[in-house]
mmCIF file of C-alpha atoms in Angstrom:
data_model
loop_
_atom_site.group_PDB
_atom_site.id
_atom_site.type_symbol
_atom_site.label_atom_id
_atom_site.label_comp_id
_atom_site.label_asym_id
_atom_site.label_seq_id
_atom_site.Cartn_x
_atom_site.Cartn_y
_atom_site.Cartn_z
ATOM 1 C CA MET A 26 0.000 0.000 0.000
ATOM 2 C CA THR A 27 1.031 3.593 -0.535
ATOM 3 C CA THR A 28 1.542 5.728 2.560
ATOM 4 C CA ASP A 29 -1.753 7.588 2.024
ATOM 5 C CA VAL A 30 -3.767 4.408 1.576
ATOM 6 C CA GLU A 31 -2.092 2.799 4.601
ATOM 7 C CA ALA A 32 -3.077 5.767 6.771
ATOM 8 C CA VAL A 33 -6.692 5.596 5.607
ATOM 9 C CA PHE A 34 -6.689 1.822 6.058
ATOM 10 C CA ARG A 35 -5.581 2.103 9.687
ATOM 11 C CA ALA A 36 -8.125 4.827 10.435
ATOM 12 C CA GLU A 37 -11.132 3.704 8.417
ATOM 13 C CA TYR A 38 -11.032 -0.055 7.773
ATOM 14 C CA GLY A 39 -13.167 -0.958 10.780
ATOM 15 C CA ARG A 40 -15.679 1.789 10.056
ATOM 16 C CA ALA A 41 -16.036 0.718 6.434
ATOM 17 C CA VAL A 42 -16.545 -2.936 7.342
ATOM 18 C CA ALA A 43 -19.098 -1.977 9.993
ATOM 19 C CA VAL A 44 -21.130 0.129 7.555
ATOM 20 C CA LEU A 45 -21.044 -2.599 4.894
ATOM 21 C CA VAL A 46 -22.113 -5.250 7.405
ATOM 22 C CA ARG A 47 -25.170 -3.135 8.167
ATOM 23 C CA PHE A 48 -25.981 -2.819 4.459
ATOM 24 C CA LEU A 49 -25.309 -6.436 3.559
ATOM 25 C CA GLY A 50 -25.961 -8.450 6.701
ATOM 26 C CA ASP A 51 -22.999 -10.612 5.665
ATOM 27 C CA ILE A 52 -19.599 -10.255 7.349
ATOM 28 C CA ASP A 53 -17.608 -12.125 4.694
ATOM 29 C CA LEU A 54 -19.119 -10.158 1.812
ATOM 30 C CA ALA A 55 -18.539 -6.884 3.670
ATOM 31 C CA GLU A 56 -14.878 -7.740 4.302
ATOM 32 C CA GLU A 57 -14.277 -8.727 0.692
ATOM 33 C CA ALA A 58 -15.928 -5.573 -0.628
ATOM 34 C CA VAL A 59 -13.872 -3.292 1.626
ATOM 35 C CA GLN A 60 -10.656 -5.105 0.731
ATOM 36 C CA ASP A 61 -11.493 -4.699 -2.956
ATOM 37 C CA ALA A 62 -12.061 -0.989 -2.390
ATOM 38 C CA PHE A 63 -8.653 -0.553 -0.776
ATOM 39 C CA THR A 64 -7.033 -2.530 -3.607
ATOM 40 C CA THR A 65 -8.665 -0.101 -6.020
ATOM 41 C CA ALA A 66 -7.404 2.839 -3.946
ATOM 42 C CA VAL A 67 -3.835 1.516 -4.141
ATOM 43 C CA ARG A 68 -4.138 1.511 -7.913
ATOM 44 C CA ARG A 69 -5.943 4.836 -8.408
ATOM 45 C CA TRP A 70 -4.980 7.266 -5.654
ATOM 46 C CA PRO A 71 -1.306 7.651 -6.684
ATOM 47 C CA GLU A 72 -2.624 9.012 -10.001
ATOM 48 C CA THR A 73 -5.786 10.867 -8.951
ATOM 49 C CA GLY A 74 -4.806 11.925 -5.444
ATOM 50 C CA VAL A 75 -6.555 11.167 -2.163
ATOM 51 C CA PRO A 76 -10.254 12.113 -2.445
ATOM 52 C CA PRO A 77 -11.695 14.852 -0.178
ATOM 53 C CA SER A 78 -13.556 12.225 1.861
ATOM 54 C CA PRO A 79 -11.389 9.083 1.851
ATOM 55 C CA ALA A 80 -13.745 7.146 4.141
ATOM 56 C CA GLY A 81 -16.757 8.004 2.000
ATOM 57 C CA TRP A 82 -14.848 6.999 -1.135
ATOM 58 C CA ILE A 83 -13.879 3.634 0.357
ATOM 59 C CA ILE A 84 -17.412 2.917 1.597
ATOM 60 C CA THR A 85 -19.040 3.936 -1.690
ATOM 61 C CA THR A 86 -16.556 1.909 -3.735
ATOM 62 C CA ALA A 87 -16.975 -1.115 -1.467
ATOM 63 C CA ARG A 88 -20.747 -0.800 -1.721
ATOM 64 C CA ASN A 89 -20.532 -0.730 -5.524
ATOM 65 C CA ARG A 90 -18.251 -3.775 -5.503
ATOM 66 C CA ALA A 91 -20.774 -5.627 -3.368
ATOM 67 C CA ILE A 92 -23.600 -4.670 -5.747
ATOM 68 C CA ASP A 93 -21.567 -5.958 -8.695
ATOM 69 C CA ARG A 94 -20.980 -9.246 -6.942
ATOM 70 C CA LEU A 95 -24.645 -9.623 -6.003
ATOM 71 C CA ARG A 96 -25.616 -8.935 -9.611
ATOM 72 C CA ARG A 97 -23.372 -11.742 -10.777
ATOM 73 C CA GLU A 98 -25.085 -14.071 -8.325
ATOM 74 C CA ALA A 99 -28.589 -12.726 -8.970
ATOM 75 C CA GLY A 100 -29.757 -16.116 -10.182
ATOM 76 C CA ARG A 101 -30.697 -16.770 -6.579
ATOM 77 C CA GLY A 102 -33.774 -14.844 -5.505
ATOM 78 C CA GLU A 103 -32.414 -13.740 -2.154
ATOM 79 C CA ARG A 104 -29.234 -12.298 -3.682
ATOM 80 C CA HIS A 105 -31.278 -10.503 -6.340
ATOM 81 C CA ALA A 106 -33.449 -8.968 -3.655
ATOM 82 C CA GLN A 107 -30.359 -7.828 -1.773
ATOM 83 C CA ALA A 108 -28.955 -6.192 -4.900
ATOM 84 C CA ALA A 109 -32.257 -4.406 -5.535
ATOM 85 C CA LEU A 110 -32.329 -3.198 -1.942
ATOM 86 C CA LEU A 111 -28.837 -1.757 -2.258
ATOM 87 C CA HIS A 112 -29.973 0.183 -5.334
ATOM 88 C CA ALA A 113 -33.003 1.634 -3.543
ATOM 89 C CA PRO A 114 -33.040 5.476 -3.774
ATOM 90 C CA ASP A 115 -33.889 5.821 -0.088
ATOM 91 C CA ALA A 116 -30.935 3.709 1.054
ATOM 92 C CA PRO A 117 -29.009 5.232 3.976
ATOM 93 C CA PRO A 118 -26.153 7.630 3.104
ATOM 94 C CA GLU A 119 -22.896 5.877 2.282
ATOM 95 C CA GLU A 120 -21.204 6.652 5.591
ATOM 96 C CA GLY A 121 -24.354 6.237 7.652
ATOM 97 C CA PRO A 122 -24.254 6.493 11.451
ATOM 98 C CA VAL A 123 -20.665 5.287 11.336
ATOM 99 C CA ARG A 124 -19.971 5.322 15.038
ATOM 100 C CA ASP A 125 -23.116 3.412 15.870
ATOM 101 C CA ASP A 126 -22.235 0.852 13.197
ATOM 102 C CA ARG A 127 -18.826 0.248 14.729
ATOM 103 C CA LEU A 128 -20.324 -0.199 18.157
ATOM 104 C CA ARG A 129 -22.797 -2.727 16.771
ATOM 105 C CA LEU A 130 -19.951 -4.649 15.185
ATOM 106 C CA ILE A 131 -17.906 -4.663 18.411
ATOM 107 C CA PHE A 132 -20.847 -6.131 20.296
ATOM 108 C CA THR A 133 -21.475 -8.662 17.528
ATOM 109 C CA CYS A 134 -17.844 -9.814 17.658
ATOM 110 C CA CYS A 135 -18.010 -10.063 21.447
ATOM 111 C CA HIS A 136 -21.269 -11.987 21.747
ATOM 112 C CA PRO A 137 -21.153 -14.435 24.701
ATOM 113 C CA ALA A 138 -22.015 -17.305 22.340
ATOM 114 C CA LEU A 139 -18.449 -17.050 21.005
ATOM 115 C CA ALA A 140 -15.434 -18.348 22.897
ATOM 116 C CA LEU A 141 -13.198 -15.588 24.276
ATOM 117 C CA PRO A 142 -10.220 -16.297 21.928
ATOM 118 C CA ALA A 143 -12.605 -16.128 18.963
ATOM 119 C CA ARG A 144 -14.052 -12.825 20.192
ATOM 120 C CA VAL A 145 -10.602 -11.273 20.401
ATOM 121 C CA ALA A 146 -9.502 -12.602 17.022
ATOM 122 C CA LEU A 147 -12.669 -11.510 15.250
ATOM 123 C CA THR A 148 -12.552 -8.043 16.803
ATOM 124 C CA LEU A 149 -8.971 -7.603 15.599
ATOM 125 C CA ARG A 150 -9.829 -8.913 12.147
ATOM 126 C CA LEU A 151 -12.938 -6.846 11.490
ATOM 127 C CA LEU A 152 -12.290 -3.639 13.416
ATOM 128 C CA GLY A 153 -8.506 -3.561 13.411
ATOM 129 C CA GLY A 154 -7.925 -4.748 9.888
ATOM 130 C CA LEU A 155 -5.174 -7.109 11.046
ATOM 131 C CA THR A 156 -4.400 -9.994 8.724
ATOM 132 C CA THR A 157 -4.948 -13.577 9.776
ATOM 133 C CA ALA A 158 -1.162 -14.036 9.836
ATOM 134 C CA GLN A 159 -0.693 -11.046 12.172
ATOM 135 C CA ILE A 160 -3.360 -12.308 14.566
ATOM 136 C CA ALA A 161 -1.896 -15.818 14.495
ATOM 137 C CA ARG A 162 1.532 -14.442 15.442
ATOM 138 C CA ALA A 163 0.012 -12.441 18.282
ATOM 139 C CA PHE A 164 -1.595 -15.558 19.735
ATOM 140 C CA LEU A 165 1.350 -17.841 18.973
ATOM 141 C CA VAL A 166 -0.703 -20.264 16.875
ATOM 142 C CA PRO A 167 -0.239 -21.444 13.277
ATOM 143 C CA GLU A 168 -1.946 -19.316 10.646
ATOM 144 C CA PRO A 169 -4.252 -22.165 9.479
ATOM 145 C CA THR A 170 -5.422 -22.629 13.078
ATOM 146 C CA MET A 171 -6.305 -18.961 13.361
ATOM 147 C CA ALA A 172 -7.983 -18.992 9.952
ATOM 148 C CA GLN A 173 -10.227 -21.843 11.087
ATOM 149 C CA ARG A 174 -10.977 -20.013 14.331
ATOM 150 C CA LEU A 175 -12.133 -16.972 12.384
ATOM 151 C CA VAL A 176 -14.195 -19.049 9.967
ATOM 152 C CA ARG A 177 -15.938 -20.830 12.838
ATOM 153 C CA ALA A 178 -16.654 -17.550 14.629
ATOM 154 C CA LYS A 179 -18.263 -16.022 11.545
ATOM 155 C CA ALA A 180 -20.253 -19.204 10.951
ATOM 156 C CA LYS A 181 -21.461 -19.120 14.547
ATOM 157 C CA ILE A 182 -22.686 -15.549 14.091
ATOM 158 C CA ARG A 183 -24.477 -16.523 10.886
ATOM 159 C CA ASP A 184 -25.947 -19.852 11.998
ATOM 160 C CA ALA A 185 -27.017 -18.667 15.445
ATOM 161 C CA ARG A 186 -28.446 -15.507 13.875
ATOM 162 C CA ILE A 187 -26.585 -13.347 16.351
ATOM 163 C CA PRO A 188 -28.092 -9.887 15.893
ATOM 164 C CA TYR A 189 -26.019 -7.048 14.532
ATOM 165 C CA ARG A 190 -27.042 -4.491 17.128
ATOM 166 C CA VAL A 191 -26.251 -3.001 20.513
ATOM 167 C CA PRO A 192 -28.004 -5.101 23.185
ATOM 168 C CA ARG A 193 -31.076 -3.876 24.999
ATOM 169 C CA ASP A 194 -30.419 -1.787 28.093
ATOM 170 C CA ALA A 195 -31.260 -4.712 30.363
ATOM 171 C CA ASP A 196 -28.641 -6.903 28.651
ATOM 172 C CA LEU A 197 -25.992 -4.225 28.255
ATOM 173 C CA PRO A 198 -24.039 -4.662 31.534
ATOM 174 C CA ASP A 199 -23.266 -8.339 30.942
ATOM 175 C CA ARG A 200 -22.428 -7.803 27.285
ATOM 176 C CA LEU A 201 -20.390 -4.681 27.988
ATOM 177 C CA ASN A 202 -18.236 -6.540 30.492
ATOM 178 C CA GLY A 203 -17.348 -9.032 27.786
ATOM 179 C CA VAL A 204 -16.462 -6.256 25.341
ATOM 180 C CA LEU A 205 -14.222 -4.528 27.889
ATOM 181 C CA ALA A 206 -12.529 -7.824 28.761
ATOM 182 C CA VAL A 207 -11.741 -8.428 25.093
ATOM 183 C CA VAL A 208 -10.321 -4.922 24.582
ATOM 184 C CA TYR A 209 -8.126 -5.234 27.673
ATOM 185 C CA LEU A 210 -6.950 -8.685 26.615
ATOM 186 C CA ILE A 211 -5.942 -7.227 23.255
ATOM 187 C CA PHE A 212 -4.047 -4.464 25.072
ATOM 188 C CA ASN A 213 -2.210 -6.918 27.322
ATOM 189 C CA GLN A 214 -1.329 -9.091 24.347
ATOM 190 C CA GLY A 215 0.172 -6.038 22.683
ATOM 191 C CA TYR A 216 2.015 -4.880 25.789
ATOM 192 C CA GLU A 217 4.075 -8.050 25.692
ATOM 193 C CA GLY A 218 5.681 -6.973 22.448
ATOM 194 C CA GLN A 219 3.012 -6.242 19.806
ATOM 195 C CA ALA A 220 2.807 -2.443 19.786
ATOM 196 C CA ASP A 221 0.186 -2.460 17.020
ATOM 197 C CA LEU A 222 -2.171 -4.448 19.236
ATOM 198 C CA CYS A 223 -1.716 -1.934 22.057
ATOM 199 C CA ALA A 224 -2.554 0.916 19.721
ATOM 200 C CA GLU A 225 -5.592 -0.961 18.440
ATOM 201 C CA ALA A 226 -6.875 -1.620 21.959
ATOM 202 C CA VAL A 227 -6.488 2.049 22.889
ATOM 203 C CA ARG A 228 -8.272 3.037 19.693
ATOM 204 C CA LEU A 229 -11.162 0.699 20.516
ATOM 205 C CA GLY A 230 -11.191 2.044 24.069
ATOM 206 C CA ARG A 231 -11.448 5.612 22.775
ATOM 207 C CA LEU A 232 -14.258 4.586 20.454
ATOM 208 C CA LEU A 233 -16.207 2.966 23.275
ATOM 209 C CA ALA A 234 -15.636 5.966 25.545
ATOM 210 C CA GLU A 235 -16.926 8.299 22.845
ATOM 211 C CA LEU A 236 -19.970 6.173 22.128
ATOM 212 C CA MET A 237 -20.770 5.296 25.746
ATOM 213 C CA PRO A 238 -19.698 8.355 27.754
ATOM 214 C CA ASP A 239 -22.016 7.533 30.666
ATOM 215 C CA GLU A 240 -20.431 4.130 31.365
ATOM 216 C CA PRO A 241 -17.732 4.722 34.022
ATOM 217 C CA GLU A 242 -16.097 1.323 33.489
ATOM 218 C CA VAL A 243 -15.514 2.235 29.839
ATOM 219 C CA THR A 244 -13.817 5.440 30.975
ATOM 220 C CA GLY A 245 -11.890 3.459 33.574
ATOM 221 C CA LEU A 246 -10.568 0.970 31.040
ATOM 222 C CA LEU A 247 -9.405 3.735 28.719
ATOM 223 C CA ALA A 248 -7.657 5.487 31.613
ATOM 224 C CA LEU A 249 -6.013 2.232 32.669
ATOM 225 C CA MET A 250 -4.632 1.550 29.201
ATOM 226 C CA LEU A 251 -3.379 5.108 28.731
ATOM 227 C CA LEU A 252 -1.570 5.173 32.072
ATOM 228 C CA ILE A 253 0.112 1.838 31.417
ATOM 229 C CA ASP A 254 0.972 2.704 27.828
ATOM 230 C CA ALA A 255 2.546 5.963 29.022
ATOM 231 C CA ARG A 256 5.450 3.909 30.404
ATOM 232 C CA ARG A 257 6.176 2.074 27.149
ATOM 233 C CA ALA A 258 9.330 4.002 26.213
ATOM 234 C CA ALA A 259 10.877 3.331 29.640
ATOM 235 C CA ARG A 260 9.992 -0.343 29.774
ATOM 236 C CA GLN A 261 13.080 -1.398 27.806
ATOM 237 C CA ASP A 262 16.649 -0.133 27.843
ATOM 238 C CA ASP A 263 18.717 0.683 24.768
ATOM 239 C CA SER A 264 19.583 -2.995 24.322
ATOM 240 C CA GLY A 265 15.936 -4.059 24.434
ATOM 241 C CA ALA A 266 16.116 -5.574 27.923
ATOM 242 C CA LEU A 267 13.082 -5.254 30.190
ATOM 243 C CA VAL A 268 13.264 -2.571 32.875
ATOM 244 C CA PRO A 269 10.937 -3.148 35.863
ATOM 245 C CA LEU A 270 8.811 -0.274 37.134
ATOM 246 C CA PRO A 271 11.021 0.581 40.156
ATOM 247 C CA GLU A 272 14.064 1.011 37.897
ATOM 248 C CA GLN A 273 12.458 2.920 35.014
ATOM 249 C CA ASP A 274 13.578 6.382 33.991
ATOM 250 C CA ARG A 275 10.399 8.287 34.744
ATOM 251 C CA GLY A 276 11.564 11.134 32.571
ATOM 252 C CA ARG A 277 10.809 8.895 29.599
ATOM 253 C CA TRP A 278 7.185 8.438 30.569
ATOM 254 C CA ASP A 279 4.668 10.091 28.241
ATOM 255 C CA ARG A 280 3.330 12.977 30.317
ATOM 256 C CA ASP A 281 0.542 13.762 27.844
ATOM 257 C CA LEU A 282 -0.901 10.257 28.190
ATOM 258 C CA ILE A 283 -0.511 10.471 31.966
ATOM 259 C CA THR A 284 -2.331 13.799 32.104
ATOM 260 C CA GLU A 285 -5.159 12.420 29.983
ATOM 261 C CA GLY A 286 -5.377 9.207 31.997
ATOM 262 C CA GLN A 287 -5.398 11.024 35.324
ATOM 263 C CA GLU A 288 -8.182 13.335 34.161
ATOM 264 C CA LEU A 289 -10.246 10.301 33.181
ATOM 265 C CA VAL A 290 -9.643 8.796 36.636
ATOM 266 C CA ARG A 291 -10.830 12.027 38.267
ATOM 267 C CA ARG A 292 -13.927 11.886 36.065
ATOM 268 C CA CYS A 293 -14.610 8.369 37.334
ATOM 269 C CA LEU A 294 -14.155 9.454 40.947
ATOM 270 C CA ARG A 295 -16.712 12.224 40.503
ATOM 271 C CA ARG A 296 -19.273 9.674 39.336
ATOM 272 C CA ASN A 297 -18.703 7.534 42.429
ATOM 273 C CA ARG A 298 -19.704 4.272 40.734
ATOM 274 C CA PRO A 299 -16.495 2.276 41.275
ATOM 275 C CA GLY A 300 -15.707 -0.781 39.211
ATOM 276 C CA PRO A 301 -12.652 -3.013 38.655
ATOM 277 C CA TYR A 302 -11.227 -1.090 35.688
ATOM 278 C CA GLN A 303 -11.653 2.238 37.434
ATOM 279 C CA ILE A 304 -9.858 0.987 40.546
ATOM 280 C CA GLN A 305 -7.001 -0.456 38.495
ATOM 281 C CA ALA A 306 -6.740 2.864 36.684
ATOM 282 C CA ALA A 307 -6.615 4.675 40.044
ATOM 283 C CA ILE A 308 -3.740 2.403 41.108
ATOM 284 C CA GLN A 309 -1.840 3.299 37.947
ATOM 285 C CA ALA A 310 -2.599 6.983 38.543
ATOM 286 C CA VAL A 311 -0.937 6.766 41.971
ATOM 287 C CA HIS A 312 2.150 5.211 40.357
ATOM 288 C CA SER A 313 2.212 7.909 37.688
ATOM 289 C CA ASP A 314 2.061 10.655 40.345
ATOM 290 C CA ALA A 315 5.239 9.525 42.111
ATOM 291 C CA ARG A 316 8.655 10.872 41.152
ATOM 292 C CA SER A 317 10.263 7.621 42.326
ATOM 293 C CA THR A 318 9.383 4.219 43.767
ATOM 294 C CA GLU A 319 10.311 5.486 47.217
ATOM 295 C CA ALA A 320 7.936 8.434 46.849
ATOM 296 C CA THR A 321 5.041 6.192 45.822
ATOM 297 C CA ASP A 322 2.014 6.273 48.116
ATOM 298 C CA TRP A 323 1.966 2.542 48.748
ATOM 299 C CA GLY A 324 -0.601 2.922 51.490
ATOM 300 C CA GLN A 325 -3.060 4.376 48.984
ATOM 301 C CA ILE A 326 -2.248 1.603 46.511
ATOM 302 C CA LEU A 327 -2.883 -1.019 49.187
ATOM 303 C CA ARG A 328 -6.250 0.537 50.035
ATOM 304 C CA LEU A 329 -7.193 0.493 46.375
ATOM 305 C CA TYR A 330 -6.218 -3.189 46.115
ATOM 306 C CA ASP A 331 -8.374 -3.885 49.171
ATOM 307 C CA GLN A 332 -11.273 -2.252 47.333
ATOM 308 C CA LEU A 333 -10.494 -4.229 44.179
ATOM 309 C CA MET A 334 -10.430 -7.488 46.143
ATOM 310 C CA ALA A 335 -13.877 -6.637 47.532
ATOM 311 C CA LEU A 336 -15.316 -5.986 44.059
ATOM 312 C CA ALA A 337 -13.455 -8.499 41.889
ATOM 313 C CA PRO A 338 -11.427 -10.953 43.987
ATOM 314 C CA SER A 339 -8.965 -13.183 42.159
ATOM 315 C CA PRO A 340 -5.602 -14.816 42.881
ATOM 316 C CA VAL A 341 -3.869 -12.423 40.476
ATOM 317 C CA VAL A 342 -5.323 -9.386 42.249
ATOM 318 C CA ALA A 343 -4.229 -10.929 45.559
ATOM 319 C CA LEU A 344 -0.702 -11.370 44.149
ATOM 320 C CA ASN A 345 -0.543 -7.721 43.110
ATOM 321 C CA ARG A 346 -1.871 -6.701 46.506
ATOM 322 C CA ALA A 347 0.937 -8.683 48.130
ATOM 323 C CA VAL A 348 3.458 -6.584 46.201
ATOM 324 C CA ALA A 349 1.970 -3.483 47.835
ATOM 325 C CA VAL A 350 2.047 -5.213 51.235
ATOM 326 C CA ALA A 351 5.774 -5.814 50.751
ATOM 327 C CA GLU A 352 6.261 -2.067 50.467
ATOM 328 C CA THR A 353 4.066 -1.154 53.431
ATOM 329 C CA ASP A 354 4.686 -4.036 55.861
ATOM 330 C CA GLY A 355 7.825 -5.730 54.561
ATOM 331 C CA PRO A 356 8.685 -8.752 52.394
ATOM 332 C CA SER A 357 8.167 -11.327 55.151
ATOM 333 C CA GLN A 358 4.466 -10.598 55.533
ATOM 334 C CA ALA A 359 4.032 -10.372 51.771
ATOM 335 C CA LEU A 360 5.702 -13.767 51.270
ATOM 336 C CA GLY A 361 3.178 -15.384 53.588
ATOM 337 C CA LEU A 362 0.363 -13.982 51.456
ATOM 338 C CA VAL A 363 2.003 -15.100 48.216
ATOM 339 C CA ASP A 364 2.667 -18.637 49.455
ATOM 340 C CA ALA A 365 -1.044 -19.026 50.215
ATOM 341 C CA LEU A 366 -1.991 -18.483 46.544
ATOM 342 C CA ASP A 367 -2.615 -21.240 44.005
ATOM 343 C CA LEU A 368 -0.780 -19.733 41.036
ATOM 344 C CA GLY A 369 1.897 -22.299 40.364
ATOM 345 C CA THR A 370 1.483 -22.152 36.574
ATOM 346 C CA TYR A 371 1.791 -18.348 36.414
ATOM 347 C CA HIS A 372 5.340 -17.136 35.860
ATOM 348 C CA VAL A 373 4.717 -13.772 37.578
ATOM 349 C CA PHE A 374 3.821 -15.619 40.795
ATOM 350 C CA HIS A 375 7.240 -17.247 40.882
ATOM 351 C CA ALA A 376 8.969 -13.999 39.878
ATOM 352 C CA VAL A 377 7.286 -12.070 42.712
ATOM 353 C CA ARG A 378 8.100 -14.854 45.152
ATOM 354 C CA ALA A 379 11.726 -14.906 43.993
ATOM 355 C CA ASP A 380 12.083 -11.171 44.547
ATOM 356 C CA LEU A 381 10.630 -11.410 48.053
ATOM 357 C CA LEU A 382 12.989 -14.276 48.911
ATOM 358 C CA ARG A 383 15.908 -12.245 47.558
ATOM 359 C CA ARG A 384 14.965 -9.305 49.753
ATOM 360 C CA LEU A 385 14.812 -11.630 52.757
ATOM 361 C CA GLY A 386 18.341 -12.874 52.060
ATOM 362 C CA ARG A 387 17.225 -16.385 51.089
ATOM 363 C CA GLY A 388 19.363 -16.575 47.958
ATOM 364 C CA THR A 389 19.144 -20.333 47.308
ATOM 365 C CA ASP A 390 15.358 -20.341 47.550
ATOM 366 C CA ALA A 391 15.192 -17.248 45.374
ATOM 367 C CA VAL A 392 17.262 -18.930 42.650
ATOM 368 C CA ARG A 393 14.864 -21.886 42.614
ATOM 369 C CA ALA A 394 11.895 -19.522 42.350
ATOM 370 C CA TYR A 395 13.520 -17.638 39.491
ATOM 371 C CA GLU A 396 14.127 -20.915 37.679
ATOM 372 C CA ALA A 397 10.454 -21.817 38.036
ATOM 373 C CA ALA A 398 9.523 -18.412 36.605
ATOM 374 C CA ILE A 399 11.974 -18.823 33.703
ATOM 375 C CA ALA A 400 10.458 -22.183 32.791
ATOM 376 C CA LEU A 401 6.975 -20.648 32.561
ATOM 377 C CA ALA A 402 7.777 -17.263 30.968
ATOM 378 C CA GLU A 403 6.382 -16.964 27.448
ATOM 379 C CA SER A 404 8.385 -14.158 25.869
ATOM 380 C CA PRO A 405 12.149 -14.101 25.239
ATOM 381 C CA ALA A 406 12.391 -10.659 26.900
ATOM 382 C CA GLN A 407 10.748 -11.949 30.078
ATOM 383 C CA ARG A 408 13.027 -14.984 30.181
ATOM 384 C CA ALA A 409 16.139 -12.880 29.607
ATOM 385 C CA PHE A 410 15.175 -10.543 32.455
ATOM 386 C CA LEU A 411 14.534 -13.423 34.861
ATOM 387 C CA VAL A 412 17.755 -15.182 33.860
ATOM 388 C CA GLY A 413 19.673 -11.985 34.626
ATOM 389 C CA ARG A 414 18.100 -11.740 38.084
ATOM 390 C CA ARG A 415 18.824 -15.382 38.813
ATOM 391 C CA ASP A 416 22.420 -15.188 37.627
ATOM 392 C CA ALA A 417 23.031 -12.086 39.728
ATOM 393 C CA LEU A 418 22.214 -14.162 42.817
ATOM 394 C CA LYS A 419 24.638 -16.915 41.795
ATOM 395 C CA ARG A 420 27.633 -14.619 41.546
#
């Protein structure tokens, strides 16, 4: 793709697919039509220039491509009727209520009838414009496996007649939770090394916040992602090695993202309808306020984790709370809390435990804990960091 077409693709692919799905009622046909439109743009725009309304051009061209295809298949009555409908003079404007269309598509992708991995993959495919190969790499599965996962998800939507709409108000809370979980999972997947996925999750979070401004958990999730993403530049050193939060150069943090995230947290506080994402965002806001680890208000962080445990208890939340306990009450008390958790298959559990043992002067035990963490770590950067910590204890 040319640079201009690539920029429009990143910004408008999901919108175009969403509008075409509304027109056609067929996800596969909508995808193919939009892809054809971008292929046409690659060929024409270098000669004619980018049109005044690139999104409108893409949507109109995709719509025409779909009409052409339906004409070719008009031997079947249903396809002929669809083609006639698309030609109707009172058809909605080409761009339509774009934002509402995208929201409908997000909720369609994240229907509870679909397995969570399929929800994430389909959301990335349809709204993010990621290729099947890119999604397969992100999830560490072979491309054919991911292709089948996407095919099955689309078939499930079609065969189960999952509606292309925002749920009724009464159903919204349960469905919204699933959507937010998918967006955050995409963000976390990206934070482990796929920057494009992080950007896509933040983009989806901004879209949801714009379309659902009265949902504080939506605002909370966006704030959480922004405050975490603000530390991206400091998370690795010049050699690419991981730098843990206490050792990061806070001068490299993105202050604009921090300012935006903190304002969103304050907005949530004013609403006084706390939820898990809002509390996690508040924890990150406390971290972002501190000039150093020593200046961090660990007491406030611990109180926030107590609140999070009351609203959404889980072993992982308890593990993170134990890290705060180590700072307020010492590593010995924190180790007792960690050892009571059933997280033996989670590499972060062993890494936290190893660090607490190191701080307590139990070097041999710490080495064994680091080795357990190394065996479970998924990314090369994580393993390299843990190996360095273990080897430092052996010297």
